[in-house]
Coordinates of C-alpha atoms in Angstrom, one line a residue:
M52 CA 37.6 8.2 -116.5
S53 CA 34.2 7.1 -117.0
F54 CA 31.1 8.5 -114.9
V55 CA 30.0 5.4 -113.7
T56 CA 33.8 4.9 -112.5
I57 CA 33.6 8.4 -110.5
V58 CA 30.1 7.8 -109.3
Y59 CA 30.9 4.4 -107.9
S60 CA 34.6 5.8 -106.5
M61 CA 32.6 8.6 -104.9
I62 CA 30.3 6.1 -103.2
A63 CA 33.3 4.5 -101.7
A64 CA 35.0 7.4 -100.6
A65 CA 31.7 9.1 -98.8
C66 CA 31.0 5.9 -97.0
L67 CA 34.7 5.4 -96.2
T68 CA 34.6 8.9 -94.8
L69 CA 31.4 8.1 -92.9
A70 CA 33.0 5.4 -91.0
A71 CA 36.2 7.1 -90.3
V72 CA 34.2 9.9 -88.7
H73 CA 31.7 7.4 -86.3
L74 CA 34.4 4.7 -85.8
P75 CA 36.0 6.5 -83.3
V76 CA 33.0 7.7 -81.6
W77 CA 32.3 4.0 -80.7
W78 CA 35.8 3.4 -79.9
R79 CA 35.9 6.1 -77.0
N80 CA 32.2 5.3 -75.9
R81 CA 31.9 1.5 -75.8
D82 CA 28.3 2.1 -74.8
A83 CA 27.0 3.2 -78.4
P84 CA 26.8 0.2 -80.5
A85 CA 25.2 2.2 -83.2
S86 CA 27.5 4.1 -84.3
L87 CA 30.1 0.6 -84.5
A88 CA 26.9 -1.1 -86.6
F89 CA 26.8 2.3 -88.9
S90 CA 30.5 1.8 -89.6
I91 CA 30.1 -1.6 -90.3
A92 CA 27.4 -1.1 -92.8
A93 CA 29.5 2.2 -94.5
L94 CA 32.7 -0.1 -95.0
C95 CA 30.2 -3.0 -96.6
T96 CA 28.7 -0.5 -98.8
A97 CA 32.4 1.1 -100.0
A98 CA 33.3 -2.6 -100.3
I99 CA 30.0 -3.2 -102.3
A100 CA 30.6 -0.2 -104.8
G101 CA 34.0 -1.2 -105.4
C102 CA 32.4 -5.0 -106.4
E103 CA 29.8 -3.7 -108.3
L104 CA 32.3 -1.3 -110.0
T105 CA 34.4 -4.3 -111.3
M106 CA 31.3 -6.2 -112.5
L107 CA 30.0 -3.1 -114.5
T108 CA 33.2 -2.3 -116.3
T109 CA 34.9 -5.8 -116.9
Q110 CA 34.4 -7.7 -120.2
S111 CA 35.2 -11.0 -118.5
T112 CA 32.8 -13.9 -117.3
A113 CA 35.2 -15.3 -114.8
V114 CA 36.0 -11.6 -113.2
Y115 CA 32.6 -10.9 -113.4
G116 CA 31.5 -14.0 -111.6
A117 CA 34.2 -13.7 -108.8
A118 CA 33.3 -10.0 -108.0
Q119 CA 29.7 -11.3 -107.9
R120 CA 30.9 -14.0 -105.7
W121 CA 32.8 -11.9 -103.3
S122 CA 30.1 -9.0 -103.2
N123 CA 27.9 -11.2 -101.4
V124 CA 30.6 -11.3 -98.2
P125 CA 30.0 -7.7 -97.7
I126 CA 26.2 -7.7 -98.8
V127 CA 25.6 -10.3 -95.7
V128 CA 28.0 -8.3 -93.5
L129 CA 26.1 -5.0 -94.5
L130 CA 22.5 -6.6 -93.5
V131 CA 24.0 -8.1 -90.1
A132 CA 25.2 -4.4 -89.4
L133 CA 21.7 -2.8 -90.4
A134 CA 19.6 -5.3 -88.1
A135 CA 22.1 -4.7 -85.4
F136 CA 21.8 -0.8 -86.0
S137 CA 18.0 -1.0 -86.0
Y138 CA 17.9 -3.1 -82.6
H139 CA 20.1 -0.5 -80.8
Y140 CA 18.5 2.8 -82.6
L141 CA 15.1 2.1 -82.8
A142 CA 15.2 -0.7 -79.3
A143 CA 11.9 -2.2 -81.1
G144 CA 11.1 -5.2 -83.4
R145 CA 10.5 -9.1 -82.6
R146 CA 14.4 -10.3 -82.7
W147 CA 13.4 -13.8 -83.8
L148 CA 12.6 -12.3 -87.2
A149 CA 16.0 -10.4 -87.1
I150 CA 17.7 -13.7 -86.1
T151 CA 15.8 -15.7 -88.9
G152 CA 16.7 -13.4 -91.6
V153 CA 20.5 -13.4 -90.6
G154 CA 20.7 -16.9 -90.3
L155 CA 19.6 -17.4 -93.9
R156 CA 21.9 -14.8 -95.3
L157 CA 24.8 -16.9 -93.7
V158 CA 23.4 -20.1 -95.1
S159 CA 23.5 -18.3 -98.5
L160 CA 26.7 -17.2 -97.8
V161 CA 27.9 -20.9 -97.8
I162 CA 25.9 -22.1 -100.7
N163 CA 27.8 -18.7 -102.5
F164 CA 31.1 -20.1 -102.3
S165 CA 30.2 -24.5 -102.9
A166 CA 27.5 -24.1 -105.4
G167 CA 28.3 -22.6 -109.0
Q168 CA 30.1 -19.3 -109.7
S169 CA 28.1 -17.3 -107.0
L170 CA 25.0 -17.4 -105.1
N171 CA 23.1 -15.8 -108.4
Y172 CA 24.4 -17.8 -111.0
R173 CA 25.3 -21.5 -111.2
Q174 CA 27.2 -20.4 -114.8
I175 CA 27.5 -17.0 -116.3
D176 CA 27.4 -17.9 -120.2
E177 CA 28.0 -14.4 -121.6
L178 CA 28.1 -10.5 -120.8
K179 CA 25.9 -8.4 -122.4
S180 CA 25.7 -4.4 -122.4
L181 CA 23.0 -1.8 -121.8
R182 CA 22.9 2.1 -121.4
F183 CA 23.7 3.4 -117.6
M184 CA 24.5 6.6 -116.3
G185 CA 25.2 7.7 -120.3
E186 CA 27.5 4.4 -120.5
Q187 CA 27.5 1.4 -121.7
V188 CA 27.9 -1.4 -118.9
S189 CA 28.0 -5.3 -118.5
F190 CA 25.4 -7.6 -117.0
A191 CA 25.4 -11.1 -116.7
V192 CA 23.1 -13.9 -118.9
G193 CA 23.6 -17.3 -117.8
V194 CA 22.0 -20.2 -115.8
L195 CA 20.5 -19.1 -112.4
N196 CA 21.5 -20.4 -108.9
P197 CA 18.1 -21.3 -107.7
W198 CA 19.7 -21.5 -104.2
Q199 CA 19.4 -17.9 -104.3
A200 CA 15.7 -18.0 -103.1
I201 CA 17.2 -18.5 -99.4
G202 CA 19.0 -15.6 -99.8
Q203 CA 16.2 -13.7 -100.9
L204 CA 13.8 -15.1 -98.3
G205 CA 16.3 -14.0 -95.8
V206 CA 16.2 -10.3 -97.1
F207 CA 12.2 -10.6 -96.9
M208 CA 12.3 -11.6 -93.1
L209 CA 14.6 -8.8 -92.6
M210 CA 12.2 -6.6 -94.1
L211 CA 9.5 -7.9 -91.8
Y212 CA 12.0 -7.2 -88.9
F213 CA 12.5 -3.3 -90.1
A214 CA 8.7 -3.1 -90.6
D215 CA 7.8 -4.0 -87.3
A216 CA 10.2 -2.1 -85.5
S217 CA 9.3 0.8 -87.3
I218 CA 5.5 0.3 -86.2
T219 CA 6.3 -0.4 -82.6
A220 CA 8.9 2.9 -82.5
W221 CA 6.2 4.7 -84.1
R222 CA 3.6 3.8 -81.3
R223 CA 6.5 4.5 -78.4
G224 CA 6.5 8.1 -80.0
R225 CA 9.5 7.6 -82.1
R226 CA 8.0 9.1 -84.8
A227 CA 10.8 11.0 -86.7
A228 CA 13.3 7.6 -85.8
A229 CA 10.5 5.4 -87.2
F230 CA 9.7 7.3 -90.3
F231 CA 13.4 7.8 -91.3
V232 CA 15.5 5.2 -90.2
G233 CA 13.0 2.6 -90.0
G234 CA 11.2 3.6 -93.2
A235 CA 14.6 3.8 -95.2
L236 CA 15.7 0.0 -93.7
T237 CA 12.2 -0.9 -94.7
F238 CA 12.4 0.5 -98.2
F239 CA 16.0 -0.8 -99.0
M240 CA 14.7 -4.5 -98.3
F241 CA 11.7 -4.2 -100.1
A242 CA 13.8 -2.5 -102.9
S243 CA 16.2 -5.6 -103.0
V244 CA 13.5 -8.1 -102.9
T245 CA 11.6 -6.7 -105.8
R246 CA 15.2 -6.1 -108.0
A247 CA 16.1 -9.6 -107.4
F248 CA 12.3 -11.0 -108.3
L249 CA 12.7 -9.0 -111.6
V250 CA 16.1 -9.5 -112.6
Y251 CA 16.7 -13.2 -111.9
W252 CA 13.0 -14.7 -112.0
Q253 CA 11.3 -12.2 -114.7
G254 CA 14.3 -11.6 -116.8
V255 CA 14.4 -7.9 -116.5
Q256 CA 18.2 -6.4 -117.9
S257 CA 19.5 -4.5 -115.2
P258 CA 23.0 -3.7 -113.7
S259 CA 24.1 -4.6 -110.2
M260 CA 22.9 -1.2 -108.2
V261 CA 22.9 -2.6 -104.5
S262 CA 25.7 -0.1 -103.4
L263 CA 23.3 2.8 -104.8
F264 CA 20.5 1.7 -102.2
S265 CA 22.6 1.0 -99.5
L266 CA 24.3 4.5 -99.9
G267 CA 20.8 5.9 -99.3
V268 CA 20.1 4.0 -96.2
V269 CA 23.6 4.9 -95.0
L270 CA 23.3 8.3 -95.4
V271 CA 19.7 8.0 -93.7
M272 CA 22.0 6.4 -90.7
G273 CA 24.5 8.8 -90.9
Y274 CA 22.0 11.9 -90.9
A275 CA 20.1 10.0 -87.7
L276 CA 23.4 9.7 -85.9
S277 CA 24.5 13.2 -86.5
A278 CA 21.4 14.6 -85.4
D279 CA 21.6 12.5 -82.1
L280 CA 25.8 13.9 -81.8
L281 CA 24.4 17.5 -82.7
Q282 CA 21.8 17.1 -79.6
A283 CA 24.6 15.3 -77.5
K284 CA 26.8 18.2 -78.0
R285 CA 24.0 20.6 -77.0
L286 CA 23.5 18.6 -73.9
V287 CA 27.0 18.8 -73.1
V288 CA 27.2 22.6 -73.3
E289 CA 24.0 22.6 -71.6
L290 CA 25.1 20.3 -68.8
G291 CA 28.7 22.5 -68.6
E292 CA 26.5 25.5 -67.7
R293 CA 24.4 23.4 -65.2
E294 CA 27.8 22.1 -63.6
H295 CA 28.9 25.2 -63.4
E296 CA 26.0 26.7 -61.7
A297 CA 26.0 23.7 -59.6
N298 CA 29.8 24.4 -58.8
L299 CA 28.8 28.2 -57.8
A300 CA 26.1 26.6 -55.5
A301 CA 28.3 23.9 -53.9
D302 CA 31.1 26.7 -53.2
A303 CA 28.4 29.2 -51.9
A304 CA 27.4 25.9 -49.6
E305 CA 30.9 25.6 -48.8
L306 CA 30.2 21.8 -50.5
G307 CA 33.3 19.5 -52.1
I308 CA 31.9 17.5 -55.4
W309 CA 33.5 14.5 -56.2
T310 CA 33.1 11.4 -58.7
R311 CA 35.2 8.5 -58.8
D312 CA 34.9 6.4 -62.4
V313 CA 35.3 2.8 -61.0
S314 CA 37.0 1.2 -64.3
R315 CA 39.9 3.6 -64.3
D316 CA 40.2 4.2 -60.3
V317 CA 40.2 8.0 -61.1
I318 CA 38.7 10.7 -58.9
R319 CA 37.4 13.9 -60.2
A320 CA 36.9 16.5 -57.8
S321 CA 36.0 20.2 -57.3
G322 CA 38.5 22.4 -55.8
K323 CA 36.7 22.7 -52.7
W324 CA 37.0 19.1 -51.9
R325 CA 40.6 19.3 -52.7
D326 CA 40.9 22.0 -50.3
L327 CA 38.8 19.7 -47.4
F328 CA 41.0 16.5 -48.4
G329 CA 44.5 18.4 -48.4
F330 CA 45.4 17.7 -52.1
P331 CA 46.8 19.9 -54.4
P332 CA 44.9 21.3 -57.3
D333 CA 46.9 19.0 -60.2
E334 CA 47.8 15.6 -58.0
K335 CA 46.0 12.8 -59.4
I336 CA 43.7 11.2 -56.9
D337 CA 42.5 7.4 -56.7
L338 CA 40.3 5.6 -54.2
E339 CA 43.6 4.6 -52.0
A340 CA 44.8 8.1 -52.0
L341 CA 41.3 9.0 -50.4
L342 CA 41.2 6.2 -48.0
Q343 CA 44.2 7.1 -46.4
R344 CA 43.2 10.6 -45.7
I345 CA 40.4 9.2 -43.8
H346 CA 41.2 8.6 -40.2
V347 CA 42.2 4.8 -39.5
D348 CA 39.6 4.2 -37.3
D349 CA 36.9 5.7 -39.5
R350 CA 38.3 3.9 -42.9
G351 CA 36.4 0.3 -42.7
D352 CA 32.9 2.2 -42.1
F353 CA 33.4 4.3 -45.3
R354 CA 34.2 1.5 -47.2
D355 CA 31.4 -0.6 -45.9
R356 CA 28.6 2.2 -46.5
L357 CA 30.1 2.4 -50.1
A358 CA 29.6 -1.2 -50.6
Q359 CA 26.2 -1.2 -48.9
A360 CA 25.1 1.5 -51.4
A361 CA 26.3 -0.3 -54.0
R362 CA 24.7 -3.9 -53.2
D363 CA 21.0 -1.5 -52.5
R364 CA 21.6 0.6 -55.3
A365 CA 20.8 3.4 -52.9
E366 CA 22.4 6.7 -51.4
Y367 CA 25.5 6.6 -48.6
H368 CA 25.5 8.8 -45.5
A369 CA 28.6 8.8 -43.4
E370 CA 30.7 11.1 -41.0
F371 CA 34.3 10.8 -40.3
R372 CA 37.5 12.1 -39.7
L373 CA 40.3 13.0 -42.1
A374 CA 44.0 12.8 -40.8
L375 CA 45.6 15.8 -43.0
P376 CA 49.1 16.0 -44.1
D377 CA 49.7 19.1 -41.4
G378 CA 48.5 17.5 -38.7
R379 CA 45.2 18.6 -38.3
M380 CA 42.1 16.8 -37.7
R381 CA 38.8 17.8 -39.4
W382 CA 35.4 15.9 -39.4
I383 CA 33.6 15.4 -43.1
A384 CA 30.1 14.7 -43.5
A385 CA 29.5 13.1 -46.9
M386 CA 26.5 12.1 -49.0
G387 CA 26.2 10.7 -52.4
R388 CA 25.5 7.5 -54.3
V389 CA 26.8 4.8 -56.2
D390 CA 26.0 4.3 -59.9
V391 CA 26.1 0.6 -61.2
D392 CA 25.1 -0.7 -64.7
A393 CA 22.5 -3.2 -66.0
K394 CA 24.4 -6.6 -64.9
G395 CA 24.8 -4.8 -61.2
R396 CA 28.5 -3.8 -61.6
T397 CA 29.8 -0.8 -60.1
M398 CA 30.3 2.3 -62.4
R399 CA 30.7 5.3 -60.8
T400 CA 30.9 6.9 -57.2
R401 CA 29.9 10.3 -56.6
G402 CA 29.3 12.4 -53.7
A403 CA 29.3 15.7 -51.7
C404 CA 31.4 16.4 -48.7
I405 CA 30.8 19.5 -46.1
D406 CA 33.0 20.4 -43.2
I407 CA 31.6 20.0 -39.9
T408 CA 34.2 20.3 -37.6
A409 CA 33.0 23.5 -36.1
R410 CA 29.4 21.7 -35.4
R411 CA 31.3 18.8 -33.7
S412 CA 32.8 20.7 -31.6
A413 CA 29.5 22.7 -30.5
E414 CA 28.1 19.1 -29.9
Q415 CA 31.0 18.2 -27.7
E416 CA 30.7 21.5 -26.1
M417 CA 27.0 20.9 -25.8
L418 CA 27.4 17.5 -24.3
R419 CA 29.6 18.8 -21.7
L420 CA 27.5 21.5 -20.8
R421 CA 24.6 19.3 -20.4
Q422 CA 27.0 16.5 -18.1
D423 CA 27.5 19.5 -16.1
I424 CA 24.0 20.5 -15.7
A425 CA 23.3 16.8 -15.1
H426 CA 25.9 17.0 -12.2
V427 CA 24.3 20.1 -10.9
G428 CA 21.0 18.4 -10.8
G429 CA 22.3 15.2 -9.1
V430 CA 24.2 17.2 -6.3
S431 CA 20.6 19.0 -6.0
V432 CA 19.1 15.9 -5.2
M433 CA 21.6 14.6 -2.8
G434 CA 21.1 18.1 -1.1
Q435 CA 17.6 17.3 -0.6
L436 CA 18.1 14.0 0.6
A437 CA 20.9 14.9 3.0
S438 CA 19.2 15.1 6.2
T439 CA 17.7 11.6 5.6
L440 CA 20.9 10.2 4.0
A441 CA 22.4 11.7 6.9
H442 CA 20.2 9.8 9.7
E443 CA 20.7 6.9 7.5
I444 CA 24.3 7.1 7.9
N445 CA 23.7 7.7 11.7
Q446 CA 22.5 4.8 12.7
P447 CA 24.8 2.2 11.5
L448 CA 27.4 4.4 13.0
G449 CA 25.7 4.3 16.3
A450 CA 25.2 1.0 16.6
I451 CA 28.8 0.5 15.4
L452 CA 30.0 2.6 18.5
R453 CA 27.5 0.7 21.0
N454 CA 28.7 -2.5 20.0
A455 CA 32.3 -1.4 20.5
E456 CA 31.6 -0.2 23.5
A457 CA 29.9 -3.5 25.0
A458 CA 33.1 -5.8 23.3
A459 CA 35.3 -3.6 25.4
L460 CA 33.3 -4.4 28.5
F461 CA 33.2 -7.9 27.6
M462 CA 36.8 -8.0 27.1
Q463 CA 37.6 -6.5 30.7
D464 CA 36.1 -9.9 32.1
P465 CA 39.0 -12.4 32.8
A466 CA 37.4 -15.1 31.4
P467 CA 35.5 -13.3 28.3
D468 CA 32.8 -14.6 26.7
L469 CA 34.1 -15.4 22.9
H470 CA 31.3 -16.7 21.0
E471 CA 29.2 -13.0 22.4
I472 CA 32.4 -11.2 21.5
S473 CA 32.2 -12.7 17.9
A474 CA 28.1 -12.0 17.4
I475 CA 29.3 -8.4 18.3
F476 CA 32.0 -8.1 15.7
E477 CA 29.6 -9.8 13.5
D478 CA 26.9 -6.9 14.2
I479 CA 29.7 -3.9 13.9
R480 CA 31.2 -5.7 10.2
K481 CA 27.3 -5.4 9.0
D482 CA 26.6 -2.0 10.1
D483 CA 29.7 -1.0 8.6
Q484 CA 29.0 -2.4 5.2
R485 CA 25.5 -0.9 5.8
A486 CA 26.8 2.8 6.0
G487 CA 29.3 2.2 3.5
E488 CA 26.9 1.2 1.0
V489 CA 24.8 4.2 1.6
I490 CA 28.1 6.0 0.9
D491 CA 29.0 4.4 -1.9
R492 CA 25.5 5.2 -3.3
M493 CA 26.3 8.9 -2.9
R494 CA 29.6 9.1 -4.2
A495 CA 28.1 7.4 -7.4
L496 CA 25.7 10.4 -8.1
L497 CA 27.5 13.0 -6.8
R498 CA 31.5 12.1 -8.7
R499 CA 31.9 14.0 -12.0
Q500 CA 32.5 11.8 -14.4
E501 CA 32.2 10.8 -18.4
V502 CA 29.3 9.4 -19.7
T503 CA 30.1 5.5 -20.1
K504 CA 26.8 3.8 -21.6
S505 CA 26.6 -0.2 -20.9
P506 CA 24.1 -2.8 -20.5
L507 CA 22.1 -2.5 -17.6
H508 CA 20.1 -4.6 -15.6
V509 CA 16.9 -2.4 -14.9
A510 CA 15.8 -4.1 -11.6
Q511 CA 19.3 -3.5 -9.9
V512 CA 19.4 0.2 -10.8
L513 CA 15.9 0.4 -9.5
G514 CA 16.7 -1.3 -6.3
D515 CA 19.6 0.8 -5.5
V516 CA 17.2 3.9 -6.2
R517 CA 14.9 2.8 -3.6
Q518 CA 17.8 1.9 -1.2
L519 CA 18.4 5.3 -1.4
L520 CA 15.4 6.7 -1.1
R521 CA 13.9 4.4 1.6
P522 CA 15.0 6.2 4.6
D523 CA 13.0 9.8 2.9
A524 CA 10.0 7.8 1.8
T525 CA 9.8 6.3 5.5
A526 CA 10.7 9.9 7.0
R527 CA 7.5 10.8 4.8
Q528 CA 5.3 8.2 5.4
V529 CA 5.0 7.2 2.0
A530 CA 4.9 3.5 0.7
L531 CA 7.2 2.6 -2.4
E532 CA 6.4 0.0 -4.2
L533 CA 8.4 -1.6 -7.3
A534 CA 7.2 -3.8 -9.9
V535 CA 9.3 -5.2 -12.6
S536 CA 8.7 -7.9 -15.3
A537 CA 10.4 -11.1 -14.9
D538 CA 11.6 -11.3 -18.9
L539 CA 12.9 -7.6 -18.8
P540 CA 15.8 -7.3 -21.2
T541 CA 19.0 -5.5 -20.2
V542 CA 19.0 -1.8 -21.4
H543 CA 21.7 0.6 -22.7
G544 CA 22.3 3.4 -20.9
D545 CA 25.0 5.1 -17.9
R546 CA 23.9 4.2 -14.4
V547 CA 24.6 7.2 -12.6
Q548 CA 22.3 9.4 -14.9
I549 CA 19.7 6.6 -15.5
Q550 CA 19.5 6.9 -11.4
Q551 CA 19.5 10.3 -11.4
V552 CA 16.3 10.5 -13.7
L553 CA 14.7 7.9 -11.0
L554 CA 15.6 10.0 -8.2
N555 CA 14.2 13.4 -9.8
L556 CA 10.7 11.5 -10.9
I557 CA 10.6 9.8 -7.4
I558 CA 11.0 12.6 -5.2
N559 CA 8.8 15.1 -7.4
A560 CA 6.2 12.3 -6.7
M561 CA 6.6 12.1 -2.7
D562 CA 6.6 16.1 -2.8
A563 CA 3.1 16.0 -4.6
L564 CA 2.0 13.8 -1.9
E565 CA 3.0 16.1 0.8
G566 CA 0.4 17.4 3.2
L567 CA -2.7 14.8 1.7
A568 CA -4.3 12.7 4.1
D569 CA -7.6 11.9 2.4
R570 CA -5.6 9.3 0.4
P571 CA -3.2 6.3 0.5
R572 CA 0.5 7.8 0.1
S573 CA 2.0 5.3 -2.3
I574 CA 4.0 5.7 -5.0
A575 CA 4.6 2.7 -7.9
V576 CA 7.4 2.2 -9.8
S577 CA 7.1 -0.3 -12.6
A578 CA 9.3 -1.5 -15.7
R579 CA 8.3 -3.8 -18.5
P580 CA 9.1 -4.0 -22.2
E581 CA 7.7 -1.7 -24.8
G582 CA 7.9 -3.9 -27.9
A583 CA 11.1 -5.4 -28.9
A584 CA 13.7 -2.5 -29.0
S585 CA 12.8 -0.3 -25.9
V586 CA 12.0 -0.7 -22.0
E587 CA 9.4 1.8 -20.5
I588 CA 9.8 2.6 -16.5
S589 CA 7.1 4.5 -15.1
V590 CA 6.5 6.4 -11.7
A591 CA 2.9 7.0 -10.9
D592 CA 1.6 8.6 -7.7
S593 CA -1.5 9.3 -6.1
G594 CA -0.9 13.0 -5.3
R595 CA -2.5 16.2 -6.6
G596 CA -2.1 15.5 -10.1
L597 CA -1.5 17.7 -13.2
E598 CA -3.7 20.1 -15.4
A599 CA -4.2 19.3 -18.9
D600 CA -2.2 22.5 -19.9
Q601 CA 0.9 21.8 -17.7
L602 CA 1.6 18.1 -19.2
D603 CA 4.2 19.3 -21.8
R604 CA 5.3 22.5 -19.7
V605 CA 6.5 20.7 -16.5
F606 CA 9.3 19.8 -19.0
D607 CA 10.3 23.5 -19.8
P608 CA 13.4 24.9 -17.9
F609 CA 12.5 27.2 -14.8
F610 CA 8.6 25.8 -15.1
T611 CA 7.7 24.6 -11.6
T612 CA 4.5 23.8 -9.4
K613 CA 6.3 23.7 -6.1
A614 CA 6.5 26.7 -4.3
A615 CA 10.3 26.3 -3.4
G616 CA 11.4 24.8 -7.0
I617 CA 13.7 25.8 -9.6
G618 CA 12.0 24.0 -12.3
M619 CA 15.4 22.3 -13.6
G620 CA 14.7 18.8 -12.4
L621 CA 12.5 17.7 -14.8
S622 CA 14.3 19.2 -17.9
I623 CA 17.3 17.9 -17.1
S624 CA 15.6 14.3 -16.7
R625 CA 14.2 14.9 -20.2
S626 CA 17.5 15.7 -21.6
I627 CA 19.1 12.7 -20.1
V628 CA 16.4 10.3 -21.5
E629 CA 16.6 11.8 -25.1
T630 CA 20.2 11.8 -25.1
H631 CA 20.3 8.0 -24.5
G632 CA 17.7 7.7 -27.4
G633 CA 14.6 7.2 -25.3
R634 CA 11.5 9.8 -24.5
L635 CA 10.0 11.0 -21.6
W636 CA 6.2 12.5 -21.1
A637 CA 3.5 12.8 -18.3
E638 CA 0.1 11.5 -18.3
S639 CA -2.6 12.3 -16.1
N640 CA -4.1 9.2 -13.8
L641 CA -7.7 8.7 -14.4
G642 CA -8.4 8.6 -10.6
Q643 CA -5.4 10.2 -8.9
G644 CA -2.3 12.0 -9.1
A645 CA 0.1 11.7 -12.4
T646 CA 2.2 9.1 -14.0
F647 CA 5.6 10.1 -15.5
R648 CA 7.0 7.8 -18.2
F649 CA 10.3 7.1 -20.0
T650 CA 11.5 4.5 -22.4
L651 CA 15.3 3.5 -22.9
P652 CA 16.8 1.5 -26.1
V653 CA 17.5 -2.5 -25.4
A654 CA 21.3 -3.4 -25.4
Q655 CA 22.1 -4.9 -28.9
D656 CA 23.3 -8.0 -26.9
A657 CA 19.7 -8.4 -25.5
L658 CA 18.3 -7.7 -29.1
A659 CA 20.7 -10.7 -30.6

């Protein structure tokens, strides 16, 4: 076997080996087009080497011409692969240069099969020999094909593209890639143009050596990709270590980690996550299996949050219940993000989960205790109003008794005045309703019940409170004024608890007026919109007022300015208001007295 045969066979074998190594890389990772382009370039170089070996060793002009004609096919594909590799690896250069160069080479490929024996020769007259690698090899002599200038122009355009991409990559800081990869591609194009000019236009005798130059380019490209693979391997090792550290941290924090590959619908999860959701260590999990673990009432909300995160390309937060296979219920807090590709398609979902069952239980217990305290506060308020409310009830009851006695006397008359008796019965009915309304208001405040938030008309709530406090205000000689904006929207809250807050604030205001005779004894209760999402209610008095250092302390538990107070009313009131999503604060008036203000959120139907 000749040395030339050995060399060109080794070129083909090396290129096939490189292609066999990198083609599976692209097959497993379709996001690596540079590996595909390199594999195609290596395969084309092997094909070119085979054609050139035939041309170098044949003695037949027909065989030489056929081998040269068919060698132009892998050469064109090689140039396309090199352009694609440069585009994806260097991510630089003017694409119109590459498109123009590839287009010209494709035109030349058509000419290659339609004009003459090949793109290079119209007709090969004879084969001559020259010494190459210590042996005699063949080269053609004949009539040149002038259309080959189109192909050479295409190679020249590609050379410009590679040079431009190299310069741009260099300026962007990728100097090693620009120098080795971009420089090798540019040199290969320059060598091809120069050799074509010398051989076909200047008559220099030279055998076909395209595969030798392209082998050098393929080796440089392979080295660059191999370096990237080694770097990726190091990153995989480092990521593995980081993942191990993250898993240790997650386990220490009782966090469960999960990732879903959307394209394959496969969920990878940590052991802690599987424990939280009740999945065995070896069970395969998809999205439907995950959703089946979530309580049916929370399932739709979780889906919506994932979809919203995908649309907004943002994080998601959710709290939901799990219905475990053993019948237990577990509360989970989850957060994470949805990754999308450049086209906006969802690639993967990842997140972290933690068991918040204990926290939820504590919150429920705290809510129950808060409701109990609020109920005690309501009972305390009723205790303060007991004497005046008793008088308010005794008045209609006494009137009912007197009217009943009068009706009995009228009925003893042989010809009773039925019109008068009917009027008496109407008075009895009205007094009964009056007493019943007072009792109903008292029962509503004293009844222990669950907090029920609903849309409320502030004017009605304030009116009920004024009716309850009217007897006490009259007894204390306090003018209770009410002002409500006509355009006031409905608020979202619990009627009884809001009434309790108002009762606390107004009774405190009346207490602040106790013993004062040098000023008008009045309390102004007003309600007005505060922006578009809340309503502000204020209780202003003309009493003694508050010192600057008392404005915040009055809401502390057991702090009081009253001699007989226990200091819980305002603390309970602030807790109720904050539970409703509002805030309660105090202000000193410019003249006399103080003003307490609190806000309530507007009901959703009012916002709509």
